[in-house]
CSV table of C-alpha atoms in Angstrom, one decimal:
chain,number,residue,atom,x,y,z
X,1,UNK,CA,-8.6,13.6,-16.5
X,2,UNK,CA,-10.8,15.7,-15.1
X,3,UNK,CA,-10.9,15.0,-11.0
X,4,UNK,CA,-12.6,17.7,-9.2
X,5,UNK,CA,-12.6,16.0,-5.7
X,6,UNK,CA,-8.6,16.1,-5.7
X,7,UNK,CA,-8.5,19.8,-5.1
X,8,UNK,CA,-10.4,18.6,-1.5
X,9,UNK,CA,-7.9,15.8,-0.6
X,10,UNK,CA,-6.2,16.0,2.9
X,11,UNK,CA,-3.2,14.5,0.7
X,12,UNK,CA,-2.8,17.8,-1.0
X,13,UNK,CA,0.9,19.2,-0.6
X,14,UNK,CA,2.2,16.2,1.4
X,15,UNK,CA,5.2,14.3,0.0
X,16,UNK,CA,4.2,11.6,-2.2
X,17,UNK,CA,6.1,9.2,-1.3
X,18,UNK,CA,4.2,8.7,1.9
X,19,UNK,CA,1.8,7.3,-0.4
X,20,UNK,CA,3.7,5.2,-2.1
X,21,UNK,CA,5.8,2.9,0.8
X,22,UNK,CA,8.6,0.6,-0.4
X,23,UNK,CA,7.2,-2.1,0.7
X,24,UNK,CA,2.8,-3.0,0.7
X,25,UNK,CA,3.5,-3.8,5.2
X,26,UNK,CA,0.7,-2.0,6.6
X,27,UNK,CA,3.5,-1.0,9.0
X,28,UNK,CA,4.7,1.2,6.0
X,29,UNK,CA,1.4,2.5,4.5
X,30,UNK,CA,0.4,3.2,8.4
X,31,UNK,CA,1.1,7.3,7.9
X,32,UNK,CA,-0.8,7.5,4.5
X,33,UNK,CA,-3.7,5.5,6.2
X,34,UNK,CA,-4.0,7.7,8.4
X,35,UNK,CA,-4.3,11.0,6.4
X,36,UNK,CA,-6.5,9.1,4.4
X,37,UNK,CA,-9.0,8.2,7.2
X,38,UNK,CA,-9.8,12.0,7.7
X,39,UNK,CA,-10.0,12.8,4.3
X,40,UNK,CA,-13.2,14.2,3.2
X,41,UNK,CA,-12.9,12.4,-0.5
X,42,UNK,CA,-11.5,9.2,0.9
X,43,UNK,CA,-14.0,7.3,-0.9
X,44,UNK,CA,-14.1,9.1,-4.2
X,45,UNK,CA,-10.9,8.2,-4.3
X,46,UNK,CA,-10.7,5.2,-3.5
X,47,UNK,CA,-13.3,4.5,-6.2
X,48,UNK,CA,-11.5,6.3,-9.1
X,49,UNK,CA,-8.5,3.7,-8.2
X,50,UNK,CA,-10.4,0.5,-7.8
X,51,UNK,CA,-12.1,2.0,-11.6
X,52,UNK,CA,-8.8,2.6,-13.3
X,53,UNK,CA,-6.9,-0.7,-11.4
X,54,UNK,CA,-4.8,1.5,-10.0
X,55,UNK,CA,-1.3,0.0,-9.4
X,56,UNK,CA,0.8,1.2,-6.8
X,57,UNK,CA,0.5,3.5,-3.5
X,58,UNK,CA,-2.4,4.0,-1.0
X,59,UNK,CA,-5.5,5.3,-2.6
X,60,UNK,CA,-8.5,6.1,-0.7
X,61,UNK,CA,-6.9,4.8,2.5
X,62,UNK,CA,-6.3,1.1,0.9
X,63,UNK,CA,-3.1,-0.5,-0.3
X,64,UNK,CA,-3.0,-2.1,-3.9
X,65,UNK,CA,-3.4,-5.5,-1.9
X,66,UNK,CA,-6.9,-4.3,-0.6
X,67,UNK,CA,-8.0,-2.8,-3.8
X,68,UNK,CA,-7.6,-6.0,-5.4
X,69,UNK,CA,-9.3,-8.3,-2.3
X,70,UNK,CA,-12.0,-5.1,-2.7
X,71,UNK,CA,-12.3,-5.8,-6.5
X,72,UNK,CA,-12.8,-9.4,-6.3
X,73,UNK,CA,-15.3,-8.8,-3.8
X,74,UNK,CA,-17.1,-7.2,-5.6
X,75,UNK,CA,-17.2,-9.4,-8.7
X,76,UNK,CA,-18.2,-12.3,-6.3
X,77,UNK,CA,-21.1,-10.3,-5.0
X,78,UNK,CA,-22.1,-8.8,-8.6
């Protein structure tokens, strides 16, 4: 899978597990949120989830419970 905007990511070298909280509390996904709203690929990334129906963990500064309110958005609108 070839992902050239990862290699920009403000996530790079940061401890995983911030993005992937035990629990989907916005309380708990608060610290990945928040790297995520200053990164410059925020959006590309967030896209590549939503496209793949990413599971688990903050992508692109939303938690799999966003992604999916974001995806059926979309389908409403489409």
């Amino acid at each position: 899978m070839n992902l050239p905007w990862r290699s920009k990511a403000a996530c790079q070298g940061l401890a995983p597990d911030i993005f992937y909280p035990a629990t989907e509390d916005d309380a708990d996904a608060a610290e990945a949120k928040e790297v995520c709203g200053m990164c410059p690929v925020r959006e590309a990334c967030l896209e590549h989830a939503l496209a793949v129906r990413e599971k688990d963990g903050v992508w692109g500064g939303a938690t799999e419970r966003e992604r999916r309110r974001i995806i059926r958005q979309r389908r409403r609108t489409a």
